Short mmCIF file of C-alpha atoms in Angstrom, two decimals:
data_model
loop_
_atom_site.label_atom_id
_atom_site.label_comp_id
_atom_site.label_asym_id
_atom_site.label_seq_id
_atom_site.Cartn_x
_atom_site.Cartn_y
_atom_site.Cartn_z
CA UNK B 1 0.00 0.00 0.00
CA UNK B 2 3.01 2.19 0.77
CA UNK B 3 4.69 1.82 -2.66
CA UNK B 4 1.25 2.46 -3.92
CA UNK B 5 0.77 5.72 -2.19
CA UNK B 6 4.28 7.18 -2.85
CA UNK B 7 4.01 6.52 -6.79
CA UNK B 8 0.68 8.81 -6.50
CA UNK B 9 2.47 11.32 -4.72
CA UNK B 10 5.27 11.00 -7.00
CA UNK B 11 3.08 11.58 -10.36
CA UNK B 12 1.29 14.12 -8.88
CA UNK B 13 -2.21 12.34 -8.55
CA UNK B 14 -5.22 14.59 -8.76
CA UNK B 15 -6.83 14.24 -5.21
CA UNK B 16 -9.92 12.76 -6.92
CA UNK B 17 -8.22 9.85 -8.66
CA UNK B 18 -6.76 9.25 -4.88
CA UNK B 19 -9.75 9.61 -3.14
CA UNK B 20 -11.53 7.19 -5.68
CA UNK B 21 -8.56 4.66 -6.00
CA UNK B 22 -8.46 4.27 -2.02
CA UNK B 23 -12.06 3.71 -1.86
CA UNK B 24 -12.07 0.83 -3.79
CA UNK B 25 -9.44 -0.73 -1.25
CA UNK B 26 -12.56 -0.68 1.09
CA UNK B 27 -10.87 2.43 3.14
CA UNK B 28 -13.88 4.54 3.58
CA UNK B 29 -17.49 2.41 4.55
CA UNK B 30 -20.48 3.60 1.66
CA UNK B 31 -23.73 2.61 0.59
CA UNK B 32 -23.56 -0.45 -2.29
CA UNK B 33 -25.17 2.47 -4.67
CA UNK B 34 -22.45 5.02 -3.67
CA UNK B 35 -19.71 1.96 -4.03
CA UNK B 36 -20.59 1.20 -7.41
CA UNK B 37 -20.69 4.48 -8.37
CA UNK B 38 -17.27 5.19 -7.00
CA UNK B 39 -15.75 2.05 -8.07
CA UNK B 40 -16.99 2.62 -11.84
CA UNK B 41 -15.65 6.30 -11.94
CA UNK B 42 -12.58 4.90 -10.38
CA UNK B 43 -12.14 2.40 -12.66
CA UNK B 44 -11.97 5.24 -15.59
CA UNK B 45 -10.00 7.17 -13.41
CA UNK B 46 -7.21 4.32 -13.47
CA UNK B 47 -7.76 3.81 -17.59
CA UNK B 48 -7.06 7.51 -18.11
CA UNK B 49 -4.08 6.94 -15.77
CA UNK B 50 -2.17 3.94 -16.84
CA UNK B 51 -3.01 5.41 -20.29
CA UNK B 52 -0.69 8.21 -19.41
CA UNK B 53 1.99 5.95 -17.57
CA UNK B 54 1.75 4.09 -20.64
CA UNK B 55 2.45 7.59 -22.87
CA UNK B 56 5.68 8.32 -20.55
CA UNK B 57 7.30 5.10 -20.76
CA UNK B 58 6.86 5.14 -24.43
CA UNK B 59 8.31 8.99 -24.94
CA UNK B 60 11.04 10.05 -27.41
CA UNK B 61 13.12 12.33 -27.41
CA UNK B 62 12.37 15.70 -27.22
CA UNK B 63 8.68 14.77 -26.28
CA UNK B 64 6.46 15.21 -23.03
CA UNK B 65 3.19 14.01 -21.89
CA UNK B 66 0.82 15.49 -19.55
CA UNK B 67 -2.21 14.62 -17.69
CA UNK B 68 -5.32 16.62 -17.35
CA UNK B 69 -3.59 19.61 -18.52
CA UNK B 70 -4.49 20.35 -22.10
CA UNK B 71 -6.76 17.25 -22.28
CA UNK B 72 -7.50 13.80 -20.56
CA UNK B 73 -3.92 13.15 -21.69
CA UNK B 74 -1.84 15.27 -24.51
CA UNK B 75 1.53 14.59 -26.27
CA UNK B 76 3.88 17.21 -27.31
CA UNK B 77 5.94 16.42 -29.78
CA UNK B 78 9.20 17.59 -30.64
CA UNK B 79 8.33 19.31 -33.78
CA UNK B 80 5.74 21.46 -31.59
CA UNK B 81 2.88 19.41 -33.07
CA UNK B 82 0.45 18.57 -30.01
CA UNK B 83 -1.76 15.24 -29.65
CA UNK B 84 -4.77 16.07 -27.71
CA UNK B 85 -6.40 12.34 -26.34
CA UNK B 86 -9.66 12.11 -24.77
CA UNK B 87 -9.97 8.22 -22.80
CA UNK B 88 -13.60 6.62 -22.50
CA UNK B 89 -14.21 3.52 -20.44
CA UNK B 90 -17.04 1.38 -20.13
CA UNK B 91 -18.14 -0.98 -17.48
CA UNK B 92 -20.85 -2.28 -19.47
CA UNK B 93 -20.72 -5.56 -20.92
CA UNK B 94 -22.26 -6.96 -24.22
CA UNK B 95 -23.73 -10.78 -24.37
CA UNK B 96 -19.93 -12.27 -25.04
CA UNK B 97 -18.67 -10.62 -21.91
CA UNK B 98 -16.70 -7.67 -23.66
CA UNK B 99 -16.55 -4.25 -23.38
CA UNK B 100 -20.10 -2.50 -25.48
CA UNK B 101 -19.24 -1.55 -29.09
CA UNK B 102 -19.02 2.48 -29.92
CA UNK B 103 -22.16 3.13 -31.00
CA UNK B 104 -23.21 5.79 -33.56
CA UNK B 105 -24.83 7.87 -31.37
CA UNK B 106 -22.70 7.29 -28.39
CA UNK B 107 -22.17 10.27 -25.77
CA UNK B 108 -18.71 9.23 -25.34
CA UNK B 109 -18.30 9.88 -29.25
CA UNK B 110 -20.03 12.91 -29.45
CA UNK B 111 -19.20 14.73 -26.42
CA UNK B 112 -15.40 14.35 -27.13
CA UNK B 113 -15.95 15.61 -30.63
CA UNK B 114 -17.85 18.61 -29.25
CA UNK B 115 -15.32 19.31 -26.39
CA UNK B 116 -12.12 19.57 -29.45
CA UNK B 117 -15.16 21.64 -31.77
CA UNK B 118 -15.22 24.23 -28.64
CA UNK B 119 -11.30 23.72 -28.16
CA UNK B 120 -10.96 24.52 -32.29
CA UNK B 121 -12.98 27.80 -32.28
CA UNK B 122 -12.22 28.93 -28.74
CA UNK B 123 -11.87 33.20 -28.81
CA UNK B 124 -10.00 32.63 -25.19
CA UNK B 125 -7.13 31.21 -27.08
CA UNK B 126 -7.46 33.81 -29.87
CA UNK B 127 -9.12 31.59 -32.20
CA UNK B 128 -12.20 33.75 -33.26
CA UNK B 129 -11.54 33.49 -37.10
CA UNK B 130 -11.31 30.41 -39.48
CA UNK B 131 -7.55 31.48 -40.37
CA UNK B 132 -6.63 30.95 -36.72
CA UNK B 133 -8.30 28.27 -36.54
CA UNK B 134 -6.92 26.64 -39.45
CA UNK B 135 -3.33 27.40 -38.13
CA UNK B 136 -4.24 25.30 -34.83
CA UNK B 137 -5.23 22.50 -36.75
CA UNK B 138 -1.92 22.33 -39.04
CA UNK B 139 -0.26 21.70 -35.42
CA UNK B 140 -2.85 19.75 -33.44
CA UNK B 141 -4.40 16.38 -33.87
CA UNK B 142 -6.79 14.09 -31.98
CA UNK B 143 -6.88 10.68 -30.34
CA UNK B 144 -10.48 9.07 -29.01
CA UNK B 145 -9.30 6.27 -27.16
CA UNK B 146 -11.87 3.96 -25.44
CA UNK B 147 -12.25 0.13 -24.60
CA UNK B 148 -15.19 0.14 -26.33
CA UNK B 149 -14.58 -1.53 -29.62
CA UNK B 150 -15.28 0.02 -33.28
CA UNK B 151 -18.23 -1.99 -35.63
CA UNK B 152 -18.88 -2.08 -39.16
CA UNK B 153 -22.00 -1.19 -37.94
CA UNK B 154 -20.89 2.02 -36.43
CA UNK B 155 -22.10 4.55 -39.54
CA UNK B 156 -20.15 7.25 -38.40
CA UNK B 157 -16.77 5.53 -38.08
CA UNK B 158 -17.56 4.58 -41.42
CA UNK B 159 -18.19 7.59 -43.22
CA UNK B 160 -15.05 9.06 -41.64
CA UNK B 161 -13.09 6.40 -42.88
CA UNK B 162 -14.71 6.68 -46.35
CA UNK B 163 -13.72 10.34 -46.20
CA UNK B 164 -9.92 9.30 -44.99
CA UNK B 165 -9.57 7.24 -48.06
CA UNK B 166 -10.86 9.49 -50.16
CA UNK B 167 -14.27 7.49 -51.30
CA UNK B 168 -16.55 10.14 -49.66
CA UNK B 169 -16.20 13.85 -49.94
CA UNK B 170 -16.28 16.21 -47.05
CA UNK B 171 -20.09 16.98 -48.18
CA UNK B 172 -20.95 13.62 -48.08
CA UNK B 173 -19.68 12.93 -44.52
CA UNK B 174 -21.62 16.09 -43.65
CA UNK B 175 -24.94 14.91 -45.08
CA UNK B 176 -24.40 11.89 -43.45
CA UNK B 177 -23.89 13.96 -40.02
CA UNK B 178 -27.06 16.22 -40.76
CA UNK B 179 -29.18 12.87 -41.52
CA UNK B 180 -27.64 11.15 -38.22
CA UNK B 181 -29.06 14.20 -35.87
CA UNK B 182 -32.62 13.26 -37.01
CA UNK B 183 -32.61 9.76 -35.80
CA UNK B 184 -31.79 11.06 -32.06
CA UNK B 185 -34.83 12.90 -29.78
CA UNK B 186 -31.91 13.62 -27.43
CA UNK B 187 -31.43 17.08 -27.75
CA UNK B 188 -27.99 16.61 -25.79
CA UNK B 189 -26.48 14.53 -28.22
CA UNK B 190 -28.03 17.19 -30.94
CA UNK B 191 -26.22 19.85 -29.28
CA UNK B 192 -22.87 18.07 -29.79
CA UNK B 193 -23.39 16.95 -33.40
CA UNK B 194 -24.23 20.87 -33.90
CA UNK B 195 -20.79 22.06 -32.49
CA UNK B 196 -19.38 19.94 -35.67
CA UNK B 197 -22.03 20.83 -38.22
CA UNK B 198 -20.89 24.95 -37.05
CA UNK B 199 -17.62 24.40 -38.00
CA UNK B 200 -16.33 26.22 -41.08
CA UNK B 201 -16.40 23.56 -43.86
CA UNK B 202 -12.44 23.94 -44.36
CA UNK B 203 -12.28 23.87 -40.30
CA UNK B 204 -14.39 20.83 -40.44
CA UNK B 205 -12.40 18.95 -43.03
CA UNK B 206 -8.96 20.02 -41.55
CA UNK B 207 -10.63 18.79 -37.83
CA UNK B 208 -11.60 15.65 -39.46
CA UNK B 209 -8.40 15.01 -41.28
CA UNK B 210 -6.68 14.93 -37.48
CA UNK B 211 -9.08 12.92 -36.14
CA UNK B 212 -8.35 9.17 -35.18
CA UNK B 213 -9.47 6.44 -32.95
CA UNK B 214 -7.90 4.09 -30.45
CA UNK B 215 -10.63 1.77 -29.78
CA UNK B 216 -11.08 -1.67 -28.13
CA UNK B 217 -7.88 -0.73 -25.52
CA UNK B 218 -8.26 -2.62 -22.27
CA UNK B 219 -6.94 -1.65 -18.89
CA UNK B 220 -4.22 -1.48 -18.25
CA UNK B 221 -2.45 -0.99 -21.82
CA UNK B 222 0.08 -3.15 -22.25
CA UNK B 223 2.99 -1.92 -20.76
CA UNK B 224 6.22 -1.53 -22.67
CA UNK B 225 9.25 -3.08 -21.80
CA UNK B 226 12.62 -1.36 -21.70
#
């Protein structure tokens, strides 16, 4: 427990992920509700975690990683390009036993995409016009990484991958979007899928171009060896 402790004082734990991780060691008594609750936020505490151990064992030179800084997890790289990662984990189970599939209407899908849309066009950082906004996106790019799994099924992942190799144009994908939004009451999720359908098409195209998925990842990665 000791050794445990120190290397969460050592990497600068948030008090949360702390907090959470010690509760499910059975250190403070709760309700079974209030358990589960803590235990499955913990639990994606830890995946965002190791995810980032993970990202500073793996480092090259001239690159750093931080955690809950600039994103769940982001990567700068040593030619000042910057990774921004968001980490989604799921305690539900489909009838095999495994993590749930990303689905097409997923809040984990569309809230990260909204969060990097607000990032993109943010007039805190300056980014008020498309040209600023375009210069962002030349040196940032962005990593969904979840253990839910990708499906052929999954019609967005597949019209952004039909627009990555080039079979589908960037008016196509948005058609697709605009058709998607009308198959959802839940004005939520039409809120996010509005925060991409606002972008500036060129925006939009350059967001989507940086875009990229790291789905079906288990906790803990698997570590590297060295």
């Amino acid at each position: 427990m000791t050794a445990i402790i120190e290397m969460l004082r050592y990497f600068k734990v948030p008090e949360e992920l702390s907090y959470c991780t010690f509760d499910r060691w059975g250190m403070n008594e709760r309700s079974r509700v209030d358990k589960t609750s803590a235990e499955d936020k913990s639990i994606g505490f830890d995946y965002q975690y190791y995810y980032f151990l993970n990202e500073l064992l793996s480092l090259k030179s001239g690159q750093t990683a931080s955690y809950e800084v600039l994103d769940d997890v982001h990567i700068e790289r040593a030619d000042g390009k910057t990774l921004l990662v968001q980490l989604k984990h799921t305690v539900q189970k489909n009838a095999q036993g495994d993590p749930i599939n990303l689905a097409k209407l997923d809040p984990d899908l569309w809230k990260s995409i909204s969060n990097w849309c607000k990032v993109i066009v943010d007039p805190a950082d300056g980014r008020s016009s498309v040209a600023d906004q375009l210069v962002f996106l030349k040196n940032t790019s962005f990593l969904l990484v979840s253990n839910k799994s990708g499906n052929t099924r999954n019609s967005v992942l597949s019209s952004i991958d039909e627009f990555w190799n080039g079979t589908k144009s960037h008016v196509g994908f948005i058609s697709d979007i605009r058709a998607l939004k009308t198959k959802t009451k839940d004005e939520t999720i039409k809120g996010y899928i509005d925060d991409l359908l606002n972008l500036d098409p060129g925006v939009s195209e350059a967001f989507l171009r940086n875009l990229s998925f790291g789905l079906g990842l288990t906790l803990p990665p698997e570590m590297p060896s060295h």
